[in-house]
mmCIF file of C-alpha atoms and ligand atoms in Angstrom:
data_model
loop_
_atom_site.group_PDB
_atom_site.id
_atom_site.type_symbol
_atom_site.label_atom_id
_atom_site.label_comp_id
_atom_site.label_asym_id
_atom_site.label_seq_id
_atom_site.Cartn_x
_atom_site.Cartn_y
_atom_site.Cartn_z
ATOM 1 C CA MET I 1 200.015 53.276 244.379
ATOM 2 C CA ASN I 2 201.454 56.725 244.161
ATOM 3 C CA GLY I 3 205.783 56.103 243.258
ATOM 4 C CA PHE I 4 207.848 56.160 245.247
ATOM 5 C CA THR I 5 208.780 60.340 245.204
ATOM 6 C CA THR I 6 205.292 61.062 245.472
ATOM 7 C CA ARG I 7 205.174 58.576 248.431
ATOM 8 C CA ALA I 8 208.874 60.177 250.382
ATOM 9 C CA VAL I 9 208.011 63.769 249.528
ATOM 10 C CA HIS I 10 204.219 63.311 250.625
ATOM 11 C CA GLY I 11 204.547 60.963 253.465
ATOM 12 C CA VAL I 12 201.371 60.092 255.550
ATOM 13 C CA GLN I 13 199.009 62.823 257.327
ATOM 14 C CA LEU I 14 198.505 61.535 260.846
ATOM 15 C CA LYS I 15 197.005 64.096 263.051
ATOM 16 C CA LYS I 16 195.981 67.529 261.093
ATOM 17 C CA ASP I 17 197.957 70.176 262.754
ATOM 18 C CA VAL I 18 196.604 72.941 264.875
ATOM 19 C CA HIS I 19 198.660 75.087 262.228
ATOM 20 C CA GLY I 20 197.606 73.698 258.996
ATOM 21 C CA THR I 21 202.242 73.331 258.825
ATOM 22 C CA LEU I 22 202.106 71.429 255.812
ATOM 23 C CA ARG I 23 205.596 69.692 257.596
ATOM 24 C CA THR I 24 205.433 67.377 260.962
ATOM 25 C CA PRO I 25 207.492 69.838 263.326
ATOM 26 C CA VAL I 26 209.520 68.760 265.757
ATOM 27 C CA TYR I 27 207.489 67.256 268.394
ATOM 28 C CA ASP I 28 210.857 68.765 271.467
ATOM 29 C CA SER I 29 208.231 67.080 274.007
ATOM 30 C CA VAL I 30 209.369 64.209 276.513
ATOM 31 C CA ALA I 31 205.961 63.932 278.327
ATOM 32 C CA PHE I 32 202.239 63.776 277.066
ATOM 33 C CA GLU I 33 198.516 65.213 278.417
ATOM 34 C CA HIS I 34 195.936 62.947 278.648
ATOM 35 C CA GLU I 35 191.976 63.801 279.022
ATOM 36 C CA SER I 36 191.344 61.067 281.809
ATOM 37 C CA ALA I 37 192.891 57.601 283.292
ATOM 38 C CA ARG I 38 191.153 55.731 281.464
ATOM 39 C CA SER I 39 193.315 56.752 278.580
ATOM 40 C CA LEU I 40 195.872 57.084 279.813
ATOM 41 C CA GLN I 41 195.253 53.230 280.730
ATOM 42 C CA LEU I 42 194.548 52.197 277.438
ATOM 43 C CA THR I 43 197.812 54.129 275.456
ATOM 44 C CA PHE I 44 200.235 51.837 278.023
ATOM 45 C CA GLU I 45 197.964 48.682 277.024
ATOM 46 C CA GLY I 46 198.908 49.553 273.964
ATOM 47 C CA LYS I 47 195.071 49.784 272.831
ATOM 48 C CA LYS I 48 194.684 53.530 272.109
ATOM 49 C CA PRO I 49 197.515 54.848 270.065
ATOM 50 C CA ALA I 50 198.559 57.807 271.328
ATOM 51 C CA HIS I 51 201.522 58.815 272.894
ATOM 52 C CA ALA I 52 202.430 59.101 276.664
ATOM 53 C CA TYR I 53 206.190 59.296 276.712
ATOM 54 C CA SER I 54 209.008 59.900 274.048
ATOM 55 C CA ARG I 55 211.526 56.873 274.818
ATOM 56 C CA ILE I 56 207.895 54.784 273.578
ATOM 57 C CA SER I 57 205.997 56.945 270.752
ATOM 58 C CA ASN I 58 206.692 60.662 269.809
ATOM 59 C CA PRO I 59 204.215 62.807 266.728
ATOM 60 C CA THR I 60 208.146 63.556 264.896
ATOM 61 C CA VAL I 61 208.936 59.505 265.013
ATOM 62 C CA GLU I 62 205.596 58.618 264.219
ATOM 63 C CA ASP I 63 205.566 61.006 261.093
ATOM 64 C CA PHE I 64 208.948 59.322 260.009
ATOM 65 C CA GLU I 65 207.771 55.563 261.414
ATOM 66 C CA GLN I 66 204.841 55.840 258.863
ATOM 67 C CA ARG I 67 207.028 57.239 255.751
ATOM 68 C CA MET I 68 209.377 54.466 256.340
ATOM 69 C CA LYS I 69 206.240 52.208 256.043
ATOM 70 C CA LEU I 70 204.540 53.554 252.890
ATOM 71 C CA LEU I 71 208.010 52.997 251.751
ATOM 72 C CA SER I 72 209.709 49.518 252.059
ATOM 73 C CA GLY I 73 205.332 48.089 251.795
ATOM 74 C CA GLY I 74 206.293 46.440 255.217
ATOM 75 C CA ILE I 75 203.152 46.480 258.321
ATOM 76 C CA ALA I 76 205.254 48.427 260.718
ATOM 77 C CA ALA I 77 208.139 50.803 260.968
ATOM 78 C CA LEU I 78 209.831 51.581 264.242
ATOM 79 C CA ALA I 79 212.935 54.412 264.233
ATOM 80 C CA VAL I 80 215.480 54.242 266.627
ATOM 81 C CA SER I 81 218.571 55.987 267.375
ATOM 82 C CA SER I 82 221.171 53.760 264.963
ATOM 83 C CA GLY I 83 221.162 51.678 262.882
ATOM 84 C CA MET I 84 223.745 49.424 264.653
ATOM 85 C CA ALA I 85 220.168 50.192 267.636
ATOM 86 C CA ALA I 86 218.041 48.282 264.812
ATOM 87 C CA ILE I 87 219.984 45.279 264.801
ATOM 88 C CA THR I 88 219.957 44.738 268.576
ATOM 89 C CA ASN I 89 217.431 45.467 269.024
ATOM 90 C CA THR I 90 216.140 43.557 266.075
ATOM 91 C CA LEU I 91 218.464 40.486 267.408
ATOM 92 C CA LEU I 92 217.627 41.018 271.477
ATOM 93 C CA ALA I 93 213.827 40.295 270.450
ATOM 94 C CA LEU I 94 214.371 37.100 268.612
ATOM 95 C CA ALA I 95 217.570 35.360 269.766
ATOM 96 C CA GLU I 96 218.264 33.909 273.598
ATOM 97 C CA ALA I 97 221.116 32.731 275.616
ATOM 98 C CA GLY I 98 222.329 29.837 274.302
ATOM 99 C CA SER I 99 220.868 30.090 270.832
ATOM 100 C CA ASN I 100 222.947 31.109 267.238
ATOM 101 C CA ILE I 101 221.964 32.652 265.066
ATOM 102 C CA ILE I 102 223.596 32.256 260.918
ATOM 103 C CA THR I 103 226.038 35.393 258.250
ATOM 104 C CA THR I 104 229.334 35.553 256.990
ATOM 105 C CA LYS I 105 232.140 37.344 257.925
ATOM 106 C CA TYR I 106 231.216 39.442 254.194
ATOM 107 C CA LEU I 107 229.632 42.554 257.222
ATOM 108 C CA PHE I 108 229.652 46.520 258.321
ATOM 109 C CA GLY I 109 232.630 45.856 260.807
ATOM 110 C CA ASN I 110 230.873 46.748 263.818
ATOM 111 C CA THR I 111 227.728 44.513 263.131
ATOM 112 C CA LEU I 112 231.016 41.523 262.563
ATOM 113 C CA SER I 113 231.795 43.496 266.522
ATOM 114 C CA LEU I 114 228.699 43.311 268.349
ATOM 115 C CA PHE I 115 227.970 39.334 266.659
ATOM 116 C CA GLU I 116 231.640 38.326 268.128
ATOM 117 C CA ARG I 117 232.465 41.255 271.253
ATOM 118 C CA THR I 118 229.131 41.946 272.203
ATOM 119 C CA MET I 119 226.360 38.826 271.846
ATOM 120 C CA LYS I 120 228.605 36.087 272.496
ATOM 121 C CA PRO I 121 229.809 36.567 276.521
ATOM 122 C CA TRP I 122 225.722 37.324 276.700
ATOM 123 C CA GLY I 123 225.973 33.329 275.075
ATOM 124 C CA LEU I 124 224.700 34.750 271.803
ATOM 125 C CA GLU I 125 226.385 32.352 269.029
ATOM 126 C CA ALA I 126 227.174 33.285 265.654
ATOM 127 C CA ARG I 127 227.585 31.085 262.677
ATOM 128 C CA TYR I 128 229.658 32.155 259.442
ATOM 129 C CA VAL I 129 229.217 30.325 256.775
ATOM 130 C CA SER I 130 229.478 31.705 252.292
ATOM 131 C CA MET I 131 225.683 33.703 251.630
ATOM 132 C CA THR I 132 226.486 32.193 248.052
ATOM 133 C CA ASP I 133 226.308 29.428 249.016
ATOM 134 C CA PRO I 134 222.914 28.588 250.047
ATOM 135 C CA ALA I 135 224.131 24.986 251.177
ATOM 136 C CA ASP I 136 226.321 25.773 252.953
ATOM 137 C CA VAL I 137 222.736 27.576 255.456
ATOM 138 C CA GLU I 138 220.853 25.404 255.300
ATOM 139 C CA SER I 139 223.156 22.941 256.225
ATOM 140 C CA THR I 140 223.929 25.121 259.524
ATOM 141 C CA ILE I 141 220.235 25.969 260.914
ATOM 142 C CA ASP I 142 219.479 23.454 262.980
ATOM 143 C CA ASN I 143 216.868 23.985 266.233
ATOM 144 C CA ASN I 144 218.620 26.853 267.926
ATOM 145 C CA THR I 145 219.351 29.127 264.995
ATOM 146 C CA ARG I 146 216.578 31.896 265.294
ATOM 147 C CA ALA I 147 217.626 34.302 262.441
ATOM 148 C CA VAL I 148 219.837 34.102 259.338
ATOM 149 C CA PHE I 149 221.281 38.402 259.204
ATOM 150 C CA MET I 150 222.645 39.276 255.624
ATOM 151 C CA GLU I 151 222.859 42.731 253.972
ATOM 152 C CA SER I 152 221.667 43.486 250.474
ATOM 153 C CA ILE I 153 225.317 44.908 249.100
ATOM 154 C CA THR I 154 228.101 44.070 251.604
ATOM 155 C CA ASN I 155 230.748 46.540 252.900
ATOM 156 C CA PRO I 156 233.678 46.535 252.023
ATOM 157 C CA GLN I 157 233.384 43.245 249.684
ATOM 158 C CA LEU I 158 229.868 44.343 247.799
ATOM 159 C CA GLU I 159 229.476 41.388 247.709
ATOM 160 C CA VAL I 160 225.532 40.163 246.218
ATOM 161 C CA ALA I 161 223.798 37.574 247.602
ATOM 162 C CA ASP I 162 220.607 35.881 246.033
ATOM 163 C CA CYS I 163 218.041 36.774 248.608
ATOM 164 C CA ASN I 164 215.688 34.691 246.697
ATOM 165 C CA LEU I 165 217.738 30.718 247.655
ATOM 166 C CA ILE I 166 218.552 32.046 251.006
ATOM 167 C CA SER I 167 214.698 32.937 252.069
ATOM 168 C CA GLU I 168 213.332 29.577 249.981
ATOM 169 C CA ILE I 169 215.555 28.023 252.625
ATOM 170 C CA THR I 170 214.818 29.916 255.670
ATOM 171 C CA ALA I 171 211.409 30.085 254.674
ATOM 172 C CA LYS I 172 211.650 25.996 254.920
ATOM 173 C CA HIS I 173 212.970 26.364 258.112
ATOM 174 C CA GLY I 174 211.116 28.762 259.867
ATOM 175 C CA VAL I 175 213.614 30.731 260.988
ATOM 176 C CA PRO I 176 213.395 34.569 260.211
ATOM 177 C CA LEU I 177 215.547 36.450 257.511
ATOM 178 C CA ILE I 178 217.078 39.495 258.474
ATOM 179 C CA MET I 179 218.237 41.619 255.901
ATOM 180 C CA ASP I 180 220.859 45.188 256.633
ATOM 181 C CA ASN I 181 219.365 47.397 253.405
ATOM 182 C CA THR I 182 221.048 50.353 254.180
ATOM 183 C CA MET I 183 223.162 49.800 250.757
ATOM 184 C CA MET I 184 219.890 49.851 248.640
ATOM 185 C CA THR I 185 217.332 50.925 250.654
ATOM 186 C CA PRO I 186 213.827 50.139 249.521
ATOM 187 C CA TYR I 187 214.399 52.010 246.245
ATOM 188 C CA LEU I 188 216.619 50.198 244.590
ATOM 189 C CA PHE I 189 215.723 46.846 247.193
ATOM 190 C CA ASN I 190 212.148 45.861 247.493
ATOM 191 C CA THR I 191 213.229 42.793 250.533
ATOM 192 C CA ALA I 192 209.535 41.592 250.874
ATOM 193 C CA LYS I 193 210.184 40.920 246.953
ATOM 194 C CA SER I 194 212.237 38.913 248.270
ATOM 195 C CA GLY I 195 210.975 37.058 251.247
ATOM 196 C CA VAL I 196 213.201 38.798 253.457
ATOM 197 C CA ASN I 197 211.157 38.916 256.257
ATOM 198 C CA ILE I 198 212.865 41.735 258.265
ATOM 199 C CA GLU I 199 214.580 44.751 257.226
ATOM 200 C CA VAL I 200 216.878 47.222 258.936
ATOM 201 C CA LEU I 201 218.607 49.924 258.152
ATOM 202 C CA SER I 202 220.627 52.684 259.325
ATOM 203 C CA SER I 203 219.127 55.802 257.711
ATOM 204 C CA THR I 204 222.572 57.671 258.972
ATOM 205 C CA LYS I 205 223.226 56.533 255.077
ATOM 206 C CA TYR I 206 221.206 57.732 251.983
ATOM 207 C CA ILE I 207 218.157 58.503 254.394
ATOM 208 C CA SER I 208 218.845 61.107 255.987
ATOM 209 C CA GLY I 209 219.413 63.628 253.024
ATOM 210 C CA GLY I 210 223.291 64.533 253.169
ATOM 211 C CA ALA I 211 224.660 63.209 256.614
ATOM 212 C CA THR I 212 222.959 64.993 259.045
ATOM 213 C CA SER I 213 222.172 62.850 261.673
ATOM 214 C CA VAL I 214 222.473 58.853 262.743
ATOM 215 C CA GLY I 215 219.084 56.785 262.546
ATOM 216 C CA GLY I 216 218.322 52.988 262.480
ATOM 217 C CA VAL I 217 214.956 51.813 261.199
ATOM 218 C CA ILE I 218 213.624 48.285 261.711
ATOM 219 C CA ILE I 219 210.691 47.161 259.058
ATOM 220 C CA ASP I 220 208.870 43.972 259.442
ATOM 221 C CA ASN I 221 207.622 42.955 256.215
ATOM 222 C CA GLY I 222 204.978 40.320 257.399
ATOM 223 C CA ASN I 223 205.487 37.510 255.690
ATOM 224 C CA PHE I 224 206.918 36.164 258.204
ATOM 225 C CA ASP I 225 204.379 33.104 261.234
ATOM 226 C CA TRP I 226 206.057 34.385 264.269
ATOM 227 C CA SER I 227 203.979 31.690 265.949
ATOM 228 C CA ARG I 228 207.242 29.864 264.744
ATOM 229 C CA ALA I 229 209.648 31.807 266.636
ATOM 230 C CA PRO I 230 210.075 30.803 269.993
ATOM 231 C CA ARG I 231 210.481 34.157 271.777
ATOM 232 C CA MET I 232 207.281 35.528 269.934
ATOM 233 C CA ARG I 233 205.305 32.187 270.647
ATOM 234 C CA ASP I 234 203.301 34.042 273.871
ATOM 235 C CA GLN I 235 202.828 37.461 271.909
ATOM 236 C CA ALA I 236 201.202 35.675 268.523
ATOM 237 C CA LYS I 237 199.171 34.620 270.675
ATOM 238 C CA ASN I 238 197.856 38.373 271.148
ATOM 239 C CA ALA I 239 199.295 39.989 269.024
ATOM 240 C CA GLY I 240 199.707 37.892 265.920
ATOM 241 C CA GLN I 241 201.403 39.459 262.694
ATOM 242 C CA MET I 242 202.048 42.175 264.873
ATOM 243 C CA ALA I 243 204.013 40.415 267.115
ATOM 244 C CA PHE I 244 207.283 41.583 266.316
ATOM 245 C CA ILE I 245 206.965 45.121 266.397
ATOM 246 C CA SER I 246 205.257 44.832 269.196
ATOM 247 C CA SER I 247 207.386 42.999 271.373
ATOM 248 C CA LEU I 248 209.917 45.136 270.737
ATOM 249 C CA ARG I 249 207.671 48.359 271.337
ATOM 250 C CA GLN I 250 205.828 47.256 274.329
ATOM 251 C CA GLU I 251 209.394 45.339 275.791
ATOM 252 C CA ILE I 252 213.101 45.413 274.129
ATOM 253 C CA TYR I 253 212.432 49.010 272.035
ATOM 254 C CA ARG I 254 210.645 50.373 274.908
ATOM 255 C CA ASN I 255 213.517 48.731 278.301
ATOM 256 C CA VAL I 256 216.379 49.013 276.151
ATOM 257 C CA GLY I 257 215.798 52.806 275.189
ATOM 258 C CA ALA I 258 217.661 53.256 271.583
ATOM 259 C CA CYS I 259 214.795 55.989 270.910
ATOM 260 C CA MET I 260 215.143 58.802 267.717
ATOM 261 C CA SER I 261 215.397 61.437 268.694
ATOM 262 C CA PRO I 262 212.546 63.500 267.367
ATOM 263 C CA HIS I 263 215.459 66.299 265.485
ATOM 264 C CA ASN I 264 216.684 63.417 263.690
ATOM 265 C CA ALA I 265 213.544 61.918 262.891
ATOM 266 C CA TYR I 266 212.739 65.469 261.467
ATOM 267 C CA LEU I 267 215.992 65.504 259.409
ATOM 268 C CA GLN I 268 215.305 61.974 258.499
ATOM 269 C CA SER I 269 212.140 62.450 257.222
ATOM 270 C CA LEU I 270 212.777 65.179 254.875
ATOM 271 C CA GLY I 271 216.227 63.067 253.706
ATOM 272 C CA LEU I 272 213.202 61.000 252.554
ATOM 273 C CA GLU I 273 211.839 63.585 250.579
ATOM 274 C CA THR I 274 214.942 63.875 247.681
ATOM 275 C CA MET I 275 215.974 60.500 248.171
ATOM 276 C CA SER I 276 215.566 59.202 245.339
ATOM 277 C CA MET I 277 216.940 61.065 243.276
ATOM 278 C CA ARG I 278 220.294 61.874 245.530
ATOM 279 C CA ILE I 279 220.472 57.909 245.116
ATOM 280 C CA ASP I 280 220.316 57.684 241.250
ATOM 281 C CA LYS I 281 222.812 59.681 240.315
ATOM 282 C CA SER I 282 225.012 58.586 243.245
ATOM 283 C CA CYS I 283 224.567 55.256 240.800
ATOM 284 C CA ASP I 284 225.274 56.820 238.204
ATOM 285 C CA ASN I 285 228.078 59.072 239.181
ATOM 286 C CA SER I 286 229.074 55.456 241.249
ATOM 287 C CA ILE I 287 229.564 53.669 237.213
ATOM 288 C CA LYS I 288 231.102 56.581 235.555
ATOM 289 C CA LEU I 289 234.232 56.734 237.739
ATOM 290 C CA ALA I 290 234.103 52.336 238.357
ATOM 291 C CA LYS I 291 234.801 52.874 234.508
ATOM 292 C CA TYR I 292 237.273 55.415 234.921
ATOM 293 C CA LEU I 293 239.282 53.841 236.992
ATOM 294 C CA GLN I 294 239.208 50.415 235.213
ATOM 295 C CA GLN I 295 241.115 51.640 233.132
ATOM 296 C CA HIS I 296 243.777 53.449 234.602
ATOM 297 C CA ASN I 297 246.503 51.812 234.406
ATOM 298 C CA LYS I 298 247.965 52.595 237.932
ATOM 299 C CA VAL I 299 244.795 51.081 238.937
ATOM 300 C CA ARG I 300 245.553 47.005 239.852
ATOM 301 C CA SER I 301 240.894 46.358 239.838
ATOM 302 C CA VAL I 302 237.997 47.222 240.323
ATOM 303 C CA HIS I 303 234.911 46.019 242.175
ATOM 304 C CA TYR I 304 231.164 47.795 241.797
ATOM 305 C CA PRO I 305 228.217 45.721 241.214
ATOM 306 C CA GLY I 306 227.510 47.273 238.399
ATOM 307 C CA LEU I 307 230.540 46.231 236.381
ATOM 308 C CA SER I 308 229.856 43.275 234.090
ATOM 309 C CA SER I 309 233.164 41.979 234.709
ATOM 310 C CA SER I 310 231.706 41.561 238.620
ATOM 311 C CA PRO I 311 231.849 38.089 239.776
ATOM 312 C CA TYR I 312 228.126 39.734 241.575
ATOM 313 C CA PHE I 313 226.585 41.645 238.347
ATOM 314 C CA VAL I 314 224.235 39.070 237.583
ATOM 315 C CA THR I 315 222.395 38.515 240.988
ATOM 316 C CA ALA I 316 222.382 42.628 241.451
ATOM 317 C CA ASP I 317 220.722 42.845 237.846
ATOM 318 C CA LYS I 318 218.162 40.523 238.777
ATOM 319 C CA GLN I 319 217.856 41.653 242.455
ATOM 320 C CA PHE I 320 218.474 45.553 242.034
ATOM 321 C CA CYS I 321 216.827 48.164 240.479
ATOM 322 C CA ASN I 322 218.519 48.055 237.901
ATOM 323 C CA LYS I 323 221.048 50.228 239.716
ATOM 324 C CA PHE I 324 223.546 48.823 241.782
ATOM 325 C CA GLY I 325 224.504 51.041 244.591
ATOM 326 C CA GLY I 326 226.831 53.855 245.930
ATOM 327 C CA LEU I 327 229.583 52.049 247.175
ATOM 328 C CA LEU I 328 232.598 50.853 245.213
ATOM 329 C CA THR I 329 235.982 49.326 246.220
ATOM 330 C CA PHE I 330 239.352 49.945 243.947
ATOM 331 C CA ASN I 331 242.993 48.403 244.257
ATOM 332 C CA LEU I 332 246.339 50.125 244.211
ATOM 333 C CA GLU I 333 249.805 48.430 243.655
ATOM 334 C CA SER I 334 250.513 49.317 248.386
ATOM 335 C CA ARG I 335 248.870 50.458 251.498
ATOM 336 C CA GLU I 336 251.649 52.826 250.344
ATOM 337 C CA ALA I 337 249.990 54.384 247.132
ATOM 338 C CA CYS I 338 246.103 53.867 249.090
ATOM 339 C CA PHE I 339 247.604 56.692 251.736
ATOM 340 C CA SER I 340 248.976 58.693 248.734
ATOM 341 C CA LEU I 341 246.658 59.278 247.029
ATOM 342 C CA ILE I 342 244.385 59.613 249.402
ATOM 343 C CA ASP I 343 246.258 62.790 250.569
ATOM 344 C CA SER I 344 246.565 63.520 247.027
ATOM 345 C CA LEU I 345 243.079 64.800 246.820
ATOM 346 C CA LYS I 346 241.172 67.800 246.221
ATOM 347 C CA LEU I 347 237.680 67.367 245.900
ATOM 348 C CA ILE I 348 236.823 64.022 247.764
ATOM 349 C CA ARG I 349 236.689 64.106 251.297
ATOM 350 C CA ARG I 350 238.875 61.524 253.178
ATOM 351 C CA ALA I 351 236.361 61.343 255.503
ATOM 352 C CA THR I 352 233.837 57.744 257.445
ATOM 353 C CA ASN I 353 230.401 57.066 256.697
ATOM 354 C CA ILE I 354 229.102 55.769 252.651
ATOM 355 C CA ASN I 355 226.364 57.888 251.073
ATOM 356 C CA ASP I 356 227.023 60.732 252.334
ATOM 357 C CA ASN I 357 226.114 63.801 249.399
ATOM 358 C CA LYS I 358 229.806 64.229 249.412
ATOM 359 C CA THR I 359 232.318 61.945 247.380
ATOM 360 C CA LEU I 360 234.528 59.895 250.721
ATOM 361 C CA ILE I 361 237.279 57.331 250.264
ATOM 362 C CA LEU I 362 239.054 55.928 252.944
ATOM 363 C CA HIS I 363 241.516 53.085 253.970
ATOM 364 C CA PRO I 364 239.476 50.327 255.230
ATOM 365 C CA ALA I 365 241.897 48.339 256.433
ATOM 366 C CA SER I 366 243.997 50.900 258.555
ATOM 367 C CA THR I 367 240.500 52.757 259.824
ATOM 368 C CA ILE I 368 237.661 50.552 259.774
ATOM 369 C CA PHE I 369 238.771 47.226 260.071
ATOM 370 C CA VAL I 370 241.966 48.092 262.628
ATOM 371 C CA GLU I 371 240.875 46.341 265.322
ATOM 372 C CA TYR I 372 241.639 43.088 263.682
ATOM 373 C CA THR I 373 244.439 41.165 262.838
ATOM 374 C CA GLU I 374 245.743 40.853 258.987
ATOM 375 C CA GLU I 375 244.400 36.952 258.987
ATOM 376 C CA ASP I 376 240.721 38.282 260.527
ATOM 377 C CA ARG I 377 241.092 40.784 257.852
ATOM 378 C CA LYS I 378 241.617 38.454 255.234
ATOM 379 C CA ALA I 379 238.905 36.120 255.639
ATOM 380 C CA MET I 380 236.487 39.751 255.631
ATOM 381 C CA GLY I 381 238.580 40.649 251.640
ATOM 382 C CA VAL I 382 239.734 44.106 253.342
ATOM 383 C CA THR I 383 243.819 43.614 252.109
ATOM 384 C CA PRO I 384 245.997 46.844 252.577
ATOM 385 C CA GLU I 385 245.782 47.602 248.820
ATOM 386 C CA MET I 386 242.349 48.445 249.543
ATOM 387 C CA LEU I 387 240.092 51.870 248.923
ATOM 388 C CA ARG I 388 236.645 51.971 249.203
ATOM 389 C CA LEU I 389 234.618 55.086 247.407
ATOM 390 C CA SER I 390 231.556 56.360 248.974
ATOM 391 C CA VAL I 391 230.190 58.229 245.976
ATOM 392 C CA GLY I 392 227.949 61.418 246.365
ATOM 393 C CA ILE I 393 226.252 63.470 244.483
ATOM 394 C CA GLU I 394 228.758 65.928 242.953
ATOM 395 C CA ASP I 395 229.109 66.391 239.296
ATOM 396 C CA HIS I 396 231.147 63.674 237.560
ATOM 397 C CA GLU I 397 233.374 65.310 235.480
ATOM 398 C CA ASP I 398 235.033 66.991 238.558
ATOM 399 C CA LEU I 399 235.300 63.454 240.479
ATOM 400 C CA ILE I 400 237.335 62.207 238.004
ATOM 401 C CA GLU I 401 239.475 65.179 237.371
ATOM 402 C CA ASP I 402 240.386 64.627 242.031
ATOM 403 C CA LEU I 403 240.970 61.081 240.735
ATOM 404 C CA GLU I 404 243.624 61.869 238.008
ATOM 405 C CA ARG I 405 245.512 64.650 239.660
ATOM 406 C CA GLY I 406 246.221 62.075 242.431
ATOM 407 C CA LEU I 407 246.363 59.215 240.544
ATOM 408 C CA GLU I 408 249.470 61.083 238.054
ATOM 409 C CA THR I 409 251.045 61.523 241.215
ATOM 410 C CA LEU I 410 251.822 57.978 242.127
HETATM 411 C C1 PLP E 1 226.418 52.297 259.042
HETATM 412 C C2 PLP E 1 226.291 50.917 258.912
HETATM 413 C C3 PLP E 1 225.891 50.142 259.752
HETATM 414 C C4 PLP E 1 225.433 50.518 261.461
HETATM 415 O O1 PLP E 1 224.949 52.127 261.481
HETATM 416 P P1 PLP E 1 225.328 53.284 262.674
HETATM 417 O O2 PLP E 1 224.041 54.369 262.319
HETATM 418 O O3 PLP E 1 226.053 54.205 261.674
HETATM 419 O O4 PLP E 1 224.253 52.756 263.572
HETATM 420 C C5 PLP E 1 225.120 49.080 260.206
HETATM 421 N N1 PLP E 1 224.999 47.807 258.106
HETATM 422 C C6 PLP E 1 225.381 48.582 257.718
HETATM 423 C C7 PLP E 1 225.784 48.159 256.481
HETATM 424 C C8 PLP E 1 226.260 50.132 257.486
HETATM 425 O O5 PLP E 1 226.697 50.742 255.667
#
C-alpha cells in the first residue's frame, strides 16, 4: 500500500468526471436523477451505490469519506456536519434510555456537556472513571453498558491513556470502544491497531487545513462483532460487519440530518492532501516551544506528552508515531498573569479552536469551561493559572520571540 501522504493526495478515483477534472468538484445539488423507477428503488433500499438526496449522500462528501477510509484503514467512513455531530450520531446509534456509557471527566468541554446536559434527560447515563486505571473501567462495565468513550490525548489535561489496556477489557466484555482521535488523526495514531472499534473525529481541526470549515467523521474499524451490540442485532443479521455504518446511513444519520455540506467536504478533502506536512511542522514546533517554556523562570510548569518529564510520555511514545500533537499547556503564577500574557502577544492569536495553521492561545477556565463551577473545573483538571497553546506551523523562532516579549512584561 502507498504511504500516508501519497494516499492523502491521490484519494480514491470514484467515477470519472465528464470533464476529466483532477479534483472532485463541489456537487452543490440536493437531488440526483435516476434513469428508472427501479434504480431509485434499489438506491433507497441501500442495494445500489448511487446518490438520491444530499442529506443521505453526495458525491463530493463521498470523495472525502473515501479518502478518510483509505487513510484510516477502517472499513467505512461517514462524514457529518461537525465533530459534535460525529459523537452524537454514534451514541444515538449504540445507546438507548436506561443504558450507560463509560467515560472520563477529562473530555472536550462540549462532549462532557453533551453527556451531562443533553443526553442525561433522555435517559443515557454517563459513568466517569479514570482511563489510566483500567481496573476502574472494568469494574464499572455492566450489562447496560453500550460503549466506552475516550480521547486519544485529552484536552486540555493532555492525558494519554494506554488504549491497548482499555481495549483488552472492552473486547472481553463485548462493548465497543469509541475513540475521539481529533488531536492525533489517523496520521499519528492508528486506532485500529490499538483495538479501538469506532473512531470519531472533528475534521474542523487538523484535517480542514487551516481552520476553513467545520466537519466531523465517524470511522468503523471493522473489528467489532455488531451482533453483540443490543441496538445493532437486527441490522447485524442483514448487514453483518457493515451493521453500524448502515444503521447510521439508513436511519440515525439520515433522521438526525447533521450531514456535511458539499462545500465543506471539498475544503476538507483539500486539507487532507497537506495534512501530514502540517502536522509534522506543528508537532516539531510544539516540542521546541515546550522546551523553551520549561526553562523560563516565569513559567511554573509545562504539560506536553512529548516532554520526557510528562507522566504520559512512555504511553504516548509507544502509542503514537513518534510525534505528540500540537497542543500544550503551561501554568503561570496567577490568572492575572495569564490574562496579561495573552493581551501582550503580537503574533500568537487570541482565539479558541485547535490545530489551526496559526498558533492560538486561550485561557480555558474563563472560556471553554466557563459554564462549570470552580470545583467542577478542578475535577476536570482545569486550573485558573493554566494557559493553552495550540501550536501552528509558523517559524518557531517567531513564536518564541513573541512569547519571550510577552513573558518579559509580567
Ligand atoms: C473540537 C473538538 C470536538 C468538536 O468538534 P466540532 O467540529 O467543533 O464540533 C470534539 N472533540 C475534540 C477532541 C475536539 O477538539
